[in-house]
């Protein structure tokens, strides 16, 4: 009788002290309104990069293949593209940007996420033109989105 109580107590103790399962890694920055400073860098033209700041609204949830953070550079071809190969590791978010069509633009995004900010680099290849560039983003959360702007990104 004593041995069965000891065994039960040991099992119960093992269950209590067992580490709790970790929370799922964030698959995108927390939803809300963000002030984003972005700069488009072109190879061999580093001195010509100009920082531009805009406010975007990121939804709290998104569709399965929707790009988590939009590319903000003017005249970019990524509006109808999707995210693929989404990976998270600690506070790092990485994904490929895949666009429909032969010779379409493509990209690779890498972000470092924090509770109220993120930084990222999006390496882009402009399809058949074989033109490469990188968009660098620094963002900080400034509050909740207004219902009218939810899911939209303001362009500069």
mmCIF file with all atom_site columns, N, CA, C and O in Angstrom, residues 4-24:
data_model
loop_
_atom_site.group_PDB
_atom_site.id
_atom_site.type_symbol
_atom_site.label_atom_id
_atom_site.label_alt_id
_atom_site.label_comp_id
_atom_site.label_asym_id
_atom_site.label_entity_id
_atom_site.label_seq_id
_atom_site.pdbx_PDB_ins_code
_atom_site.Cartn_x
_atom_site.Cartn_y
_atom_site.Cartn_z
_atom_site.occupancy
_atom_site.B_iso_or_equiv
_atom_site.pdbx_formal_charge
_atom_site.auth_seq_id
_atom_site.auth_comp_id
_atom_site.auth_asym_id
_atom_site.auth_atom_id
_atom_site.pdbx_PDB_model_num
ATOM 1  N N  . UNK A 1 4  ? 2.467 1.864  -3.440  1.00 0.00 ? 4  UNK A N  1
ATOM 2  C CA . UNK A 1 4  ? 1.567 2.421  -4.460  1.00 0.00 ? 4  UNK A CA 1
ATOM 3  C C  . UNK A 1 4  ? 1.335 3.911  -4.218  1.00 0.00 ? 4  UNK A C  1
ATOM 4  O O  . UNK A 1 4  ? 1.221 4.686  -5.162  1.00 0.00 ? 4  UNK A O  1
ATOM 5  N N  . UNK A 1 5  ? 1.276 4.329  -2.945  1.00 0.00 ? 5  UNK A N  1
ATOM 6  C CA . UNK A 1 5  ? 1.158 5.770  -2.648  1.00 0.00 ? 5  UNK A CA 1
ATOM 7  C C  . UNK A 1 5  ? 2.420 6.508  -3.063  1.00 0.00 ? 5  UNK A C  1
ATOM 8  O O  . UNK A 1 5  ? 2.369 7.607  -3.602  1.00 0.00 ? 5  UNK A O  1
ATOM 9  N N  . UNK A 1 6  ? 3.561 5.897  -2.810  1.00 0.00 ? 6  UNK A N  1
ATOM 10 C CA . UNK A 1 6  ? 4.834 6.517  -3.199  1.00 0.00 ? 6  UNK A CA 1
ATOM 11 C C  . UNK A 1 6  ? 4.929 6.636  -4.711  1.00 0.00 ? 6  UNK A C  1
ATOM 12 O O  . UNK A 1 6  ? 5.370 7.659  -5.251  1.00 0.00 ? 6  UNK A O  1
ATOM 13 N N  . UNK A 1 7  ? 4.492 5.591  -5.419  1.00 0.00 ? 7  UNK A N  1
ATOM 14 C CA . UNK A 1 7  ? 4.506 5.619  -6.887  1.00 0.00 ? 7  UNK A CA 1
ATOM 15 C C  . UNK A 1 7  ? 3.551 6.688  -7.410  1.00 0.00 ? 7  UNK A C  1
ATOM 16 O O  . UNK A 1 7  ? 3.896 7.463  -8.307  1.00 0.00 ? 7  UNK A O  1
ATOM 17 N N  . UNK A 1 8  ? 2.350 6.769  -6.834  1.00 0.00 ? 8  UNK A N  1
ATOM 18 C CA . UNK A 1 8  ? 1.375 7.793  -7.241  1.00 0.00 ? 8  UNK A CA 1
ATOM 19 C C  . UNK A 1 8  ? 1.913 9.193  -6.976  1.00 0.00 ? 8  UNK A C  1
ATOM 20 O O  . UNK A 1 8  ? 1.774 10.097 -7.806  1.00 0.00 ? 8  UNK A O  1
ATOM 21 N N  . UNK A 1 9  ? 2.540 9.381  -5.838  1.00 0.00 ? 9  UNK A N  1
ATOM 22 C CA . UNK A 1 9  ? 3.103 10.690 -5.504  1.00 0.00 ? 9  UNK A CA 1
ATOM 23 C C  . UNK A 1 9  ? 4.229 11.055 -6.462  1.00 0.00 ? 9  UNK A C  1
ATOM 24 O O  . UNK A 1 9  ? 4.355 12.203 -6.902  1.00 0.00 ? 9  UNK A O  1
ATOM 25 N N  . UNK A 1 10 ? 5.048 10.097 -6.833  1.00 0.00 ? 10 UNK A N  1
ATOM 26 C CA . UNK A 1 10 ? 6.149 10.343 -7.763  1.00 0.00 ? 10 UNK A CA 1
ATOM 27 C C  . UNK A 1 10 ? 5.611 10.738 -9.140  1.00 0.00 ? 10 UNK A C  1
ATOM 28 O O  . UNK A 1 10 ? 6.102 11.674 -9.763  1.00 0.00 ? 10 UNK A O  1
ATOM 29 N N  . UNK A 1 11 ? 4.611 10.025 -9.612  1.00 0.00 ? 11 UNK A N  1
ATOM 30 C CA . UNK A 1 11 ? 4.014 10.341 -10.927 1.00 0.00 ? 11 UNK A CA 1
ATOM 31 C C  . UNK A 1 11 ? 3.372 11.726 -10.882 1.00 0.00 ? 11 UNK A C  1
ATOM 32 O O  . UNK A 1 11 ? 3.544 12.531 -11.794 1.00 0.00 ? 11 UNK A O  1
ATOM 33 N N  . UNK A 1 12 ? 2.616 12.006 -9.803  1.00 0.00 ? 12 UNK A N  1
ATOM 34 C CA . UNK A 1 12 ? 1.979 13.313 -9.671  1.00 0.00 ? 12 UNK A CA 1
ATOM 35 C C  . UNK A 1 12 ? 3.016 14.426 -9.647  1.00 0.00 ? 12 UNK A C  1
ATOM 36 O O  . UNK A 1 12 ? 2.877 15.450 -10.328 1.00 0.00 ? 12 UNK A O  1
ATOM 37 N N  . UNK A 1 13 ? 4.094 14.241 -8.888  1.00 0.00 ? 13 UNK A N  1
ATOM 38 C CA . UNK A 1 13 ? 5.146 15.241 -8.809  1.00 0.00 ? 13 UNK A CA 1
ATOM 39 C C  . UNK A 1 13 ? 5.810 15.456 -10.168 1.00 0.00 ? 13 UNK A C  1
ATOM 40 O O  . UNK A 1 13 ? 6.080 16.588 -10.572 1.00 0.00 ? 13 UNK A O  1
ATOM 41 N N  . UNK A 1 14 ? 6.030 14.376 -10.908 1.00 0.00 ? 14 UNK A N  1
ATOM 42 C CA . UNK A 1 14 ? 6.639 14.486 -12.238 1.00 0.00 ? 14 UNK A CA 1
ATOM 43 C C  . UNK A 1 14 ? 5.731 15.273 -13.183 1.00 0.00 ? 14 UNK A C  1
ATOM 44 O O  . UNK A 1 14 ? 6.198 16.052 -14.015 1.00 0.00 ? 14 UNK A O  1
ATOM 45 N N  . UNK A 1 15 ? 4.422 15.086 -13.049 1.00 0.00 ? 15 UNK A N  1
ATOM 46 C CA . UNK A 1 15 ? 3.488 15.816 -13.904 1.00 0.00 ? 15 UNK A CA 1
ATOM 47 C C  . UNK A 1 15 ? 3.460 17.294 -13.539 1.00 0.00 ? 15 UNK A C  1
ATOM 48 O O  . UNK A 1 15 ? 3.349 18.152 -14.412 1.00 0.00 ? 15 UNK A O  1
ATOM 49 N N  . UNK A 1 16 ? 3.559 17.617 -12.260 1.00 0.00 ? 16 UNK A N  1
ATOM 50 C CA . UNK A 1 16 ? 3.491 19.002 -11.810 1.00 0.00 ? 16 UNK A CA 1
ATOM 51 C C  . UNK A 1 16 ? 4.734 19.783 -12.211 1.00 0.00 ? 16 UNK A C  1
ATOM 52 O O  . UNK A 1 16 ? 4.651 20.919 -12.677 1.00 0.00 ? 16 UNK A O  1
ATOM 53 N N  . UNK A 1 17 ? 5.900 19.201 -12.059 1.00 0.00 ? 17 UNK A N  1
ATOM 54 C CA . UNK A 1 17 ? 7.140 19.926 -12.348 1.00 0.00 ? 17 UNK A CA 1
ATOM 55 C C  . UNK A 1 17 ? 7.544 19.863 -13.811 1.00 0.00 ? 17 UNK A C  1
ATOM 56 O O  . UNK A 1 17 ? 8.513 20.463 -14.214 1.00 0.00 ? 17 UNK A O  1
ATOM 57 N N  . UNK A 1 18 ? 6.779 19.153 -14.619 1.00 0.00 ? 18 UNK A N  1
ATOM 58 C CA . UNK A 1 18 ? 7.082 19.080 -16.046 1.00 0.00 ? 18 UNK A CA 1
ATOM 59 C C  . UNK A 1 18 ? 6.938 20.463 -16.661 1.00 0.00 ? 18 UNK A C  1
ATOM 60 O O  . UNK A 1 18 ? 5.986 21.184 -16.367 1.00 0.00 ? 18 UNK A O  1
ATOM 61 N N  . UNK A 1 19 ? 7.890 20.880 -17.526 1.00 0.00 ? 19 UNK A N  1
ATOM 62 C CA . UNK A 1 19 ? 7.791 22.211 -18.121 1.00 0.00 ? 19 UNK A CA 1
ATOM 63 C C  . UNK A 1 19 ? 6.520 22.354 -18.952 1.00 0.00 ? 19 UNK A C  1
ATOM 64 O O  . UNK A 1 19 ? 6.092 21.404 -19.596 1.00 0.00 ? 19 UNK A O  1
ATOM 65 N N  . UNK A 1 20 ? 5.949 23.530 -18.889 1.00 0.00 ? 20 UNK A N  1
ATOM 66 C CA . UNK A 1 20 ? 4.744 23.809 -19.661 1.00 0.00 ? 20 UNK A CA 1
ATOM 67 C C  . UNK A 1 20 ? 5.108 23.953 -21.133 1.00 0.00 ? 20 UNK A C  1
ATOM 68 O O  . UNK A 1 20 ? 6.181 24.418 -21.474 1.00 0.00 ? 20 UNK A O  1
ATOM 69 N N  . UNK A 1 21 ? 4.230 23.566 -22.051 1.00 0.00 ? 21 UNK A N  1
ATOM 70 C CA . UNK A 1 21 ? 4.540 23.715 -23.469 1.00 0.00 ? 21 UNK A CA 1
ATOM 71 C C  . UNK A 1 21 ? 4.750 25.180 -23.816 1.00 0.00 ? 21 UNK A C  1
ATOM 72 O O  . UNK A 1 21 ? 4.078 26.065 -23.290 1.00 0.00 ? 21 UNK A O  1
ATOM 73 N N  . UNK A 1 22 ? 5.694 25.409 -24.690 1.00 0.00 ? 22 UNK A N  1
ATOM 74 C CA . UNK A 1 22 ? 5.994 26.778 -25.102 1.00 0.00 ? 22 UNK A CA 1
ATOM 75 C C  . UNK A 1 22 ? 4.897 27.312 -26.000 1.00 0.00 ? 22 UNK A C  1
ATOM 76 O O  . UNK A 1 22 ? 4.282 26.572 -26.759 1.00 0.00 ? 22 UNK A O  1
ATOM 77 N N  . UNK A 1 23 ? 4.676 28.610 -25.928 1.00 0.00 ? 23 UNK A N  1
ATOM 78 C CA . UNK A 1 23 ? 3.724 29.276 -26.813 1.00 0.00 ? 23 UNK A CA 1
ATOM 79 C C  . UNK A 1 23 ? 4.207 29.177 -28.242 1.00 0.00 ? 23 UNK A C  1
ATOM 80 O O  . UNK A 1 23 ? 5.401 29.169 -28.501 1.00 0.00 ? 23 UNK A O  1
ATOM 81 N N  . UNK A 1 24 ? 3.306 29.133 -29.164 1.00 0.00 ? 24 UNK A N  1
ATOM 82 C CA . UNK A 1 24 ? 3.688 29.097 -30.574 1.00 0.00 ? 24 UNK A CA 1
ATOM 83 C C  . UNK A 1 24 ? 4.434 30.374 -30.937 1.00 0.00 ? 24 UNK A C  1
ATOM 84 O O  . UNK A 1 24 ? 4.124 31.452 -30.440 1.00 0.00 ? 24 UNK A O  1
#
